[in-house]
Coordinates of C-alpha atoms and ligand atoms in Angstrom, one line a residue:
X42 CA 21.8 -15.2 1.5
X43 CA 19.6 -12.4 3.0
X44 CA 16.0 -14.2 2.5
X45 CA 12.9 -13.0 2.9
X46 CA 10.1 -15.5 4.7
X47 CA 6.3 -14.8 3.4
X48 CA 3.5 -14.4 6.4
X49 CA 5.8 -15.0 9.0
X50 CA 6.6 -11.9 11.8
X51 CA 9.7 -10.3 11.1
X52 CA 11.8 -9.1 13.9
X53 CA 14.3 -5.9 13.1
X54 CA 18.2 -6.4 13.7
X55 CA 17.9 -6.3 17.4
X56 CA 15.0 -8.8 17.5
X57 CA 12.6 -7.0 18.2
X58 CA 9.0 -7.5 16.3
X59 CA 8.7 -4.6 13.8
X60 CA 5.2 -3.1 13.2
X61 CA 5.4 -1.2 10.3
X62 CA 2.2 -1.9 8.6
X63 CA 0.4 0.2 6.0
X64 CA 3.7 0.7 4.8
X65 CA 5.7 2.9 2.2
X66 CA 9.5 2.6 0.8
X67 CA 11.5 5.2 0.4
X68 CA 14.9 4.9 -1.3
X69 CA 17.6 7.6 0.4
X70 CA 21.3 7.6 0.2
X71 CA 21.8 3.5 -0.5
X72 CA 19.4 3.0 2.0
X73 CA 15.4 1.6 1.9
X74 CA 13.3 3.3 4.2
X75 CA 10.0 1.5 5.3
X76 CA 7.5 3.7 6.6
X77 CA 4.3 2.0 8.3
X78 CA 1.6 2.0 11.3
X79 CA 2.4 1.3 14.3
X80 CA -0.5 1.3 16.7
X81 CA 0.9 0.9 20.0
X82 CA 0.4 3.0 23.1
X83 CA 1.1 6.8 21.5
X84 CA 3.5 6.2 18.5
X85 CA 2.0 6.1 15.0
X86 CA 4.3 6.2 12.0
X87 CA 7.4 3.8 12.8
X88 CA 10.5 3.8 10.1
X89 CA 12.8 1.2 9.7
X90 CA 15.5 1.3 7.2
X91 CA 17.7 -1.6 5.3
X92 CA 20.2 -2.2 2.3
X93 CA 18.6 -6.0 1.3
X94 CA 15.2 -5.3 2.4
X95 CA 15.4 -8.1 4.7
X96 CA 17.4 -7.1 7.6
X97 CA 15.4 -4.3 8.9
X98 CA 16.8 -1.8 11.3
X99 CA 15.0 0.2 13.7
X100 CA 15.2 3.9 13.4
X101 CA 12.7 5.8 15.0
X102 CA 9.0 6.6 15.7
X103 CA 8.5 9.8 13.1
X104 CA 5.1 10.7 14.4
X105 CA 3.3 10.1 17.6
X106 CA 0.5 11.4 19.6
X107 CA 2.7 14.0 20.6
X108 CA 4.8 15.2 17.8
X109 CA 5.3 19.2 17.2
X110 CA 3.2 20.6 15.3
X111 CA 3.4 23.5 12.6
X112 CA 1.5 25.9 10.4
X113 CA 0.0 25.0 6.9
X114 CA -0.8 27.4 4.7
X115 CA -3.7 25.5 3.8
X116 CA -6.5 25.5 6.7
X117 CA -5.8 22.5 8.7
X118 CA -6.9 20.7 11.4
X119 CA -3.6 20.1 13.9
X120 CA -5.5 18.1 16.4
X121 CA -3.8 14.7 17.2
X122 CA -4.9 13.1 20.8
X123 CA -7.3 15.0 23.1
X124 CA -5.6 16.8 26.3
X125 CA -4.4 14.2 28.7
X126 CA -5.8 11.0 27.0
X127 CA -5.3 7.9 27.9
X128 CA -5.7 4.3 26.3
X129 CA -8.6 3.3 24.5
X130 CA -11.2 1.1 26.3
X131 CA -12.0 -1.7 24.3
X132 CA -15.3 -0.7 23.4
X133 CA -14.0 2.2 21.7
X134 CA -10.9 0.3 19.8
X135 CA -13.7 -2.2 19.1
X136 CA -15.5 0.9 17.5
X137 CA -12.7 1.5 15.2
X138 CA -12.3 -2.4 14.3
X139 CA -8.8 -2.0 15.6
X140 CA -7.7 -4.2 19.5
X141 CA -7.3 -2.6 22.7
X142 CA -3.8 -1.3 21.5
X143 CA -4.1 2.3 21.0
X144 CA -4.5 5.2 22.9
X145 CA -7.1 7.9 22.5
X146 CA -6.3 10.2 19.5
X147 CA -5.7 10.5 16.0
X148 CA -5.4 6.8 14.0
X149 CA -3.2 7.4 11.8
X150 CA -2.8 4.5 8.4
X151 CA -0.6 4.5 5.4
X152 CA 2.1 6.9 5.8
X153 CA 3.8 7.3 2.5
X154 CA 7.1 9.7 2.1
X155 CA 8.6 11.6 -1.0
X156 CA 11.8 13.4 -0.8
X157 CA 11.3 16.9 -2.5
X158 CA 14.1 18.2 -4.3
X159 CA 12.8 22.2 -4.5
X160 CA 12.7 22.5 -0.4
X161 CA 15.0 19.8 0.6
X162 CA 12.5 18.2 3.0
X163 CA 11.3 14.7 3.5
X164 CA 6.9 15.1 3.1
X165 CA 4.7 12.5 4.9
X166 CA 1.2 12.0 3.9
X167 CA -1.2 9.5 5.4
X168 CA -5.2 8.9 6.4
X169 CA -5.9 10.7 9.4
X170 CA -8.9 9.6 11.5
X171 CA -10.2 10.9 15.0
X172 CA -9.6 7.8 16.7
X173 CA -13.5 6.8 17.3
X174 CA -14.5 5.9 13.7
X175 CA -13.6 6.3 10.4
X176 CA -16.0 9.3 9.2
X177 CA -13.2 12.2 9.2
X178 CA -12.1 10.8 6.3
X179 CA -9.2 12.8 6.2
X180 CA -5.4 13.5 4.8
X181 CA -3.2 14.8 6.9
X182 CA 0.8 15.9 6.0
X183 CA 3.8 16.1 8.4
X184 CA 7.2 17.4 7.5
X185 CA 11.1 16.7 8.5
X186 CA 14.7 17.9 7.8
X187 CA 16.0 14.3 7.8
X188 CA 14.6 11.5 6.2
X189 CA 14.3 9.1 9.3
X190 CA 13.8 12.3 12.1
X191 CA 11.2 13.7 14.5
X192 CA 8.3 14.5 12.0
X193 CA 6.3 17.9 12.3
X194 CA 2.5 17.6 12.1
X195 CA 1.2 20.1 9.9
X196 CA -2.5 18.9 10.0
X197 CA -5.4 16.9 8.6
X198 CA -8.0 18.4 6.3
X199 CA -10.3 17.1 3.3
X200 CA -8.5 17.6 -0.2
X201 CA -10.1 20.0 -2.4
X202 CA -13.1 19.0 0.0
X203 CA -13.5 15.4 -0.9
X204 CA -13.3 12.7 1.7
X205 CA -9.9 11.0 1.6
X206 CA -9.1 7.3 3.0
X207 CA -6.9 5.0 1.8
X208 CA -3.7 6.3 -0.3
X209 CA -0.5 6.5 -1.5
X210 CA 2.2 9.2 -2.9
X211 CA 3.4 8.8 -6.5
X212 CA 6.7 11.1 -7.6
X213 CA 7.3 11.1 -11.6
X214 CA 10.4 11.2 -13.2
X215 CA 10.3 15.1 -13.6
X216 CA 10.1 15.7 -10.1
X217 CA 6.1 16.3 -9.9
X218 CA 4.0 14.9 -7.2
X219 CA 0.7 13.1 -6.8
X220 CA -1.7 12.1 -4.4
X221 CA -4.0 9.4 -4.9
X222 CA -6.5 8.5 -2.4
X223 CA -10.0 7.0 -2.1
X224 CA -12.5 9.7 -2.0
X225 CA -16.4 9.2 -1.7
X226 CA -17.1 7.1 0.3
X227 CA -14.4 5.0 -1.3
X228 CA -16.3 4.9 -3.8
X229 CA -14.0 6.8 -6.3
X230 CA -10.1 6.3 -6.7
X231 CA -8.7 10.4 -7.2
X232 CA -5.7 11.6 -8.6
X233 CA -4.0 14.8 -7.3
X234 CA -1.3 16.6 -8.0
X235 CA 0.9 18.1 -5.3
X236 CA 2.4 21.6 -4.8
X237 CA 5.8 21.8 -6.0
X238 CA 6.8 21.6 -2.1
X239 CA 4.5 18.5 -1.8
X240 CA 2.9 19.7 0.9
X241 CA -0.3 20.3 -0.7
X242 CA -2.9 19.7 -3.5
X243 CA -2.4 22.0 -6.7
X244 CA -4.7 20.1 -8.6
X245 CA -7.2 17.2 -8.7
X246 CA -6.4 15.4 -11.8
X247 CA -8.5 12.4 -12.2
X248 CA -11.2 10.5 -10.9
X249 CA -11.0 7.3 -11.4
X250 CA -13.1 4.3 -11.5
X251 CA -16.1 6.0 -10.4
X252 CA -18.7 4.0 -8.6
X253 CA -15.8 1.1 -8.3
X254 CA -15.2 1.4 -4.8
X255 CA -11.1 0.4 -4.9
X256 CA -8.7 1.3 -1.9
X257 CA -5.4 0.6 -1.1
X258 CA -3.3 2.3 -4.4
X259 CA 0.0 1.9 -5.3
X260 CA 1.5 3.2 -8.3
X261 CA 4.7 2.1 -10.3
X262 CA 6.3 3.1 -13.7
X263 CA 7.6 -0.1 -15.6
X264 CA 9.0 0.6 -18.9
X265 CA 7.5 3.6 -19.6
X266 CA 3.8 2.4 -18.6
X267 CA 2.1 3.9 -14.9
X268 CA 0.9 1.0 -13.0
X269 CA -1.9 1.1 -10.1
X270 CA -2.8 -1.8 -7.8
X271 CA -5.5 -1.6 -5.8
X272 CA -7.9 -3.7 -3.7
X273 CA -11.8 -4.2 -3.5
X274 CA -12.9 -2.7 0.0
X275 CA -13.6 -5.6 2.8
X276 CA -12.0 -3.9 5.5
X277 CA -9.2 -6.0 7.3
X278 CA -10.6 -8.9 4.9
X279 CA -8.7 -9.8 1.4
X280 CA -10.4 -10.1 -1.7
X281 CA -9.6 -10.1 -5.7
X282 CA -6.6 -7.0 -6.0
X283 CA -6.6 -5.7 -9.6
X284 CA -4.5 -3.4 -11.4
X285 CA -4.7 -1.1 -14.1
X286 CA -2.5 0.8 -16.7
X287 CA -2.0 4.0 -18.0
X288 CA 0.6 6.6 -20.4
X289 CA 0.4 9.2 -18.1
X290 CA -0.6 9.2 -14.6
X291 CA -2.9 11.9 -15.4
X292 CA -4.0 10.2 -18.8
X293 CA -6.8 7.9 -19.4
X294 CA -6.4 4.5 -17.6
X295 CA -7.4 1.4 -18.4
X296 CA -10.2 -0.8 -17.0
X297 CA -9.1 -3.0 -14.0
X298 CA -7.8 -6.4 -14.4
X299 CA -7.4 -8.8 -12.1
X300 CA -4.0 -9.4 -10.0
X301 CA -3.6 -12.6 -8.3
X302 CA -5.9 -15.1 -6.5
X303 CA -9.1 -14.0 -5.0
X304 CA -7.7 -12.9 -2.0
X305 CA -4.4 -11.5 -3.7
X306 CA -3.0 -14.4 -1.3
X307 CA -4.2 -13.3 1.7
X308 CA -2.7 -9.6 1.1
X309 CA -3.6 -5.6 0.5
X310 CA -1.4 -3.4 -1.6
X311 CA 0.9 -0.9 0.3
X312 CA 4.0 -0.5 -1.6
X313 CA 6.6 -1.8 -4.4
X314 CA 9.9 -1.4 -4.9
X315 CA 12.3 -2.3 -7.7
X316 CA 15.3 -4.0 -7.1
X317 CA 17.9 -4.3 -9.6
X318 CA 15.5 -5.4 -12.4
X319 CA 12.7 -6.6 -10.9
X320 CA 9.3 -4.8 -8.8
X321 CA 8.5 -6.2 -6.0
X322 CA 4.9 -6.3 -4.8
X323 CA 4.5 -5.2 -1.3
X324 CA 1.5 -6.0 0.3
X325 CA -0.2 -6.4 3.8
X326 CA -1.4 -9.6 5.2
X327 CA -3.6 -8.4 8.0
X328 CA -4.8 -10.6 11.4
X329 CA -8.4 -9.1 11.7
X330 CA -8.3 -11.1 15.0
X331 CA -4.8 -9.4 16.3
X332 CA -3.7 -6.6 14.2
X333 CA -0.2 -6.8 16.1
X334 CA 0.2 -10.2 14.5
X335 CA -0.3 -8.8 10.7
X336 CA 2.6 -9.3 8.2
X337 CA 4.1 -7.9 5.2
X338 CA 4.4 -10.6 1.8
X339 CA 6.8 -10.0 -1.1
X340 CA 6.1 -11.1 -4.6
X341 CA 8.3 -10.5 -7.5
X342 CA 5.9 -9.1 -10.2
X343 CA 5.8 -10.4 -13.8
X344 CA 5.6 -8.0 -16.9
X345 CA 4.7 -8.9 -20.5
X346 CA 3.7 -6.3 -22.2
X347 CA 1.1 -4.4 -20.3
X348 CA 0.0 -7.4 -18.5
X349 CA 1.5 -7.8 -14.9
X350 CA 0.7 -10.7 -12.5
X351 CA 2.6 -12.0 -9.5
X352 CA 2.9 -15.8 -8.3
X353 CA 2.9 -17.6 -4.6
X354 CA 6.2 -17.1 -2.8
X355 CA 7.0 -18.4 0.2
X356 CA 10.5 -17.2 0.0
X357 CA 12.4 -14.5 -1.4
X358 CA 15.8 -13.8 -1.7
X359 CA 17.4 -10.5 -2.5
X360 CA 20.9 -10.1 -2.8
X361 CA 23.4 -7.8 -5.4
X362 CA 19.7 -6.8 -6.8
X363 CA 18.7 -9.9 -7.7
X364 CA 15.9 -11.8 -6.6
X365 CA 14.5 -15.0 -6.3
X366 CA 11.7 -16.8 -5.2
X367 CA 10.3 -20.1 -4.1
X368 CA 7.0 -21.3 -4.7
X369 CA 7.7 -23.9 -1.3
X370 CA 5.8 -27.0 -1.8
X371 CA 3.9 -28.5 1.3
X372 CA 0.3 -28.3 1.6
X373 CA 0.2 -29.2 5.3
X374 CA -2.0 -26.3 6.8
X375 CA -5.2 -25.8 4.5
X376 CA -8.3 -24.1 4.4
X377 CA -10.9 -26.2 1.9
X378 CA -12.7 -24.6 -0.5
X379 CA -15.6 -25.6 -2.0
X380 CA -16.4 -25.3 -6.1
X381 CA -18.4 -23.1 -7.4
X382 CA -19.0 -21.0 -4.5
X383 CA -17.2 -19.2 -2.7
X384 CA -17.9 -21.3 1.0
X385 CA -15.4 -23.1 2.7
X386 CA -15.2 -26.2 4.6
X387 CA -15.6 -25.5 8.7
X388 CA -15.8 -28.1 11.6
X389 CA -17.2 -27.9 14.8
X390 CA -16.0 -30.7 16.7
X391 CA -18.2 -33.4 15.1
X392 CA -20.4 -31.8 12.1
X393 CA -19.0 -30.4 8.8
X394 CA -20.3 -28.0 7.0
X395 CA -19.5 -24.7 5.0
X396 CA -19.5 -21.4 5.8
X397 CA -18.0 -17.8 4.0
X398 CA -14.5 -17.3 4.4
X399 CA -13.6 -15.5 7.5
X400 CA -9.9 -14.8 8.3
X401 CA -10.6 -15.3 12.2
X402 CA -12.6 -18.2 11.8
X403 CA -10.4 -20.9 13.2
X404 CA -12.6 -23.4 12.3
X405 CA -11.9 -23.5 8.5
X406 CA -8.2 -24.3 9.3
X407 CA -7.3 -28.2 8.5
X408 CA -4.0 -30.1 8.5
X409 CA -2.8 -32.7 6.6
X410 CA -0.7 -35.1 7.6
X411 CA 1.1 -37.7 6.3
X412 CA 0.7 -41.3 7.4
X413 CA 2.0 -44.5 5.8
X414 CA 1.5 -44.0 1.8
X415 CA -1.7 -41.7 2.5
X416 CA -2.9 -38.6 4.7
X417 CA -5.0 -37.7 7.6
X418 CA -7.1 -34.4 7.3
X419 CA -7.0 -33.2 10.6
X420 CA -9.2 -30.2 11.7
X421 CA -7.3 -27.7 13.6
X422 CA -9.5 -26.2 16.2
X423 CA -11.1 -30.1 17.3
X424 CA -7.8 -32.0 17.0
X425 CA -10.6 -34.4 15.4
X426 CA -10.3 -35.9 11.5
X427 CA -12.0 -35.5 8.6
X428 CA -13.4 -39.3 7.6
X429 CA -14.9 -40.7 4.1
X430 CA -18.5 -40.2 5.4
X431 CA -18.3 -37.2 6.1
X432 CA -18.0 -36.2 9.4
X433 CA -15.4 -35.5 12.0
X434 CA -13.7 -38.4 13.9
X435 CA -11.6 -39.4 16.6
X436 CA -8.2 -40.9 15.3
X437 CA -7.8 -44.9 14.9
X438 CA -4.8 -46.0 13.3
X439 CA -5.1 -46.9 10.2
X440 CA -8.7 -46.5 10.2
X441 CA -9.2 -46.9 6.7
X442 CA -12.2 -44.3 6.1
X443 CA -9.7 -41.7 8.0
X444 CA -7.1 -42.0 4.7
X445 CA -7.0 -40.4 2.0
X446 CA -4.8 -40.6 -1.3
X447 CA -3.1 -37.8 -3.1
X448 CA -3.7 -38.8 -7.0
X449 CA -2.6 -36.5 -9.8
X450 CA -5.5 -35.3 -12.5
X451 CA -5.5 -33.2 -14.8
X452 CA -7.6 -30.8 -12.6
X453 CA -4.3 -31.0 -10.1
X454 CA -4.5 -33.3 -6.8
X455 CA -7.2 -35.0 -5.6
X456 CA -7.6 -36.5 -2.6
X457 CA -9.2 -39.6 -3.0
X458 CA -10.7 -41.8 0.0
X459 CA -9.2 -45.2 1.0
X460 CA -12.1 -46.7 2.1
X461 CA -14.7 -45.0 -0.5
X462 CA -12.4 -44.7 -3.8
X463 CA -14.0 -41.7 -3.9
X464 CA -12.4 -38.3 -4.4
X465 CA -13.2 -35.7 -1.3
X466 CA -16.8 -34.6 -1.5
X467 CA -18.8 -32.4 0.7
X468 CA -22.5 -32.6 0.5
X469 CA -21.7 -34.3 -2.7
X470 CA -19.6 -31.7 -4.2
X471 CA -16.2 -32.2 -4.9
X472 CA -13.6 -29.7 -3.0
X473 CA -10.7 -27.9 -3.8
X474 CA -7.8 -28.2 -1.2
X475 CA -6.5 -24.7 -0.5
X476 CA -3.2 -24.0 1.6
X477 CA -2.9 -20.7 3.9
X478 CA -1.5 -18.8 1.3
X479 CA -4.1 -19.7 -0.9
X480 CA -2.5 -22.1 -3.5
X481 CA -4.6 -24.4 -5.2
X482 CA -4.7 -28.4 -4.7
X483 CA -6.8 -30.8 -7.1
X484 CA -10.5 -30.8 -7.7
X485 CA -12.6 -27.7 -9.2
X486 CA -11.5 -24.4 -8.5
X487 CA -14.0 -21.3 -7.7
X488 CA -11.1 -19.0 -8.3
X489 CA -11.3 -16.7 -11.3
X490 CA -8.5 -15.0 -12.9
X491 CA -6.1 -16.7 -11.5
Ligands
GAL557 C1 -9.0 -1.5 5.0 C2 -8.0 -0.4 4.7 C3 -7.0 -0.4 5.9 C4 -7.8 -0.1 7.1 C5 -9.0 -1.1 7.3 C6 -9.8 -0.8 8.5 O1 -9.9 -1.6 4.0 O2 -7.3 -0.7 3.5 O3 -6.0 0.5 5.6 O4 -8.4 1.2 7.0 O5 -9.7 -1.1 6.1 O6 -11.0 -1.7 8.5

């Protein structure tokens, strides 16, 4: 059965590592077209296309460095790479937070593509930036005959002047466009709508959220009710998602509500798609230390009434348009968070102690083991283990201060020290266990909404 594995690298049908990132689905002809980033040497906008949405095959690169370009009737700037330029030094992909992957020229995020009916041409828009920071600001629009073909740039520019960053494209059932994009300083989430041959802005139609600072829209009709996810902004960093719900796109929306854990599970909205009766959540779980390594996580989403919400999955599984999914249960590779506050437990070799959660930061990463009827707590980056006093120790067998119990409470599990009796405490606070994909284990939880 074709399933789909959470937070793990997916390679296309001919095994090769897709990078598609950023991404947006487009359903064409019995077909769904993913749309994303891909950063390396000149390409930018890669497109993959499947009938399960888990075997993914490779189609083309729809927009590099180099692509044609065209004229816009609205004054754009066509500029993608500078004359003859090379790779980036690291210094100047460091400038852009992004690795010494790219090559000098436009950085290109978020491609999103509608198929217009009135001009019978597939419309790209996306956040353009130079390729030195991220002050342009910018959309930018390409064009093509076929949906999966050699994209023409028609330019970047600034939508009825405003700054644009992250975004997404939103077609209604009556054919009409919009454009929704973080403006401001990202401080403002702005709805346009688009000429009826997509290609540009007739209209600004909302301004959402003022003040809020949200990136990262998506936007999804569910029984007669618009839907729009978004993230907080913390750059390649997760934090709380939210959502929000409207009649009309360009109606009054309601305040946002939270959606999922405090890190949306370690993902950013990009996309969702419905299959057979259910949406699915796409969202992007980025490696601030090596973009290349970033993934893309499925979650079915729940509806009742207006609310929507979305559980773990470490699996999903898509066939004849239904879905299923699999919480998975081991807790082997944790980070430890600690209760009320949001610090986490980190090791340096000997010394504990607790530090903000930083996706990089190996030394928050902890494995537990299993060992007779207890488990070891083993930190990651030291190879060392986490003992009833404590600290970090070398491994004895069946040390007794190394082992710890699972028990069941009502609070969930608590790990509870053999030596001690007591439950795990850092600097006399009990913690929360926490696995990679953020699930919850025992103890107090910081974790609002969830
Ligand atoms: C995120 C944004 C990404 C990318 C990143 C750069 O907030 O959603 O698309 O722009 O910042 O730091």
């Amino acid at each position: 059965m074709p399933t789909y594995k959470n937070g793990q690298i997916v390679t296309d049908t001919d095994g090769n590592i897709m990078h598609c990132h950023g991404a947006g689905i487009l359903e064409h002809d019995g077909w769904y077209y993913l749309f994303g980033e891909d950063r390396r040497d000149r390409r930018r906008v890669s497109c993959y296309r499947s009938k399960d949405l888990v075997n993914w095959e490779f189609r083309n690169i729809c927009l590099t460095l180099d692509s044609e370009t065209g004229r816009h009737y609205v004054r754009t700037d066509l500029r993608l790479a500078p004359r003859n330029s090379g790779p980036m030094t690291p210094e100047e992909a460091a400038a852009i937070s992004m690795q010494p992957i790219g090559h000098r020229g436009a950085n290109i995020e978020r491609p999103k593509i509608l198929y217009c009916e009135a001009t019978g041409k597939f419309v790209m828009w996306m956040h353009f930036e130079n390729g030195r920071d991220y002050n342009a600001a910018r959309c930018a629009v390409a064009v093509c005959d076929t949906v999966d073909g050699d994209y023409t740039y028609l330019g970047s520019f600034n939508p009825v002047g405003n700054m644009s960053r992250d975004c997404t494209l939103y077609k209604d059932d009556d054919g009409t466009a919009y454009f929704i994009s973080s403006a401001r300083d990202n401080a403002d989430m702005i709805v346009y709508r688009l000429s009826e041959d997509y290609l540009t802005v007739a209209e600004q139609v909302k301004t959402l959220w003022p003040g809020q600072f949200r990136e990262a829209p998506v936007v999804l009709k569910e029984n007669g009710k618009y839907y729009m996810f978004t993230s907080r902004c913390t750059g390649w960093n997760p934090n709380q998602g939210g959502y929000a719900v409207a009649d009309a796109i360009d109606g009054r929306w309601s305040a946002i509500r939270p959606f999922g854990n405090e890190t949306t599970f370690n993902t950013q909205p990009t996309a969702a798609v419905k299959v057979g009766e259910t949406w699915l959540y796409i969202g992007d779980r980025w490696d601030p230390s090596d973009y290349l390594n970033s993934t893309i996580v499925y979650l079915p989403l729940k509806f009742d009434g207006e609310s929507c919400s979305a559980d773990w999955a470490d699996e999903v599984t898509i066939e004849d348009g239904n879905v299923t999914a699999s919480a998975g249960a081991d807790i082997k590779d944790v980070r430890i968070m600690l209760p009320g506050c949001s610090e986490y437990l980190s090791g340096d070799g000997y010394n504990v102690f607790t530090k903000k959660l930083g996706y990089a930061d190996k030394n928050l990463l902890w494995l537990v083991e299993e060992e007779e009827d207890c488990v070891l707590i083993k930190h990651k980056e030291s190879g060392k283990y986490l003992s009833g006093d404590g600290i970090l120790d070398n491994y004895v067998k069946g040390e007794e201060r190394l082992l710890w119990k699972l028990e069941d409470s009502d609070e969930g599990k608590l790990f509870i020290n053999r030596r001690t009796g007591k439950s795990l405490l850092v600097f006399g606070r009990r913690v929360v266990l926490t696995d990679k994909n953020d699930r919850h284990f025992g103890g107090f939880t910081i974790v609002k909404n969830y």
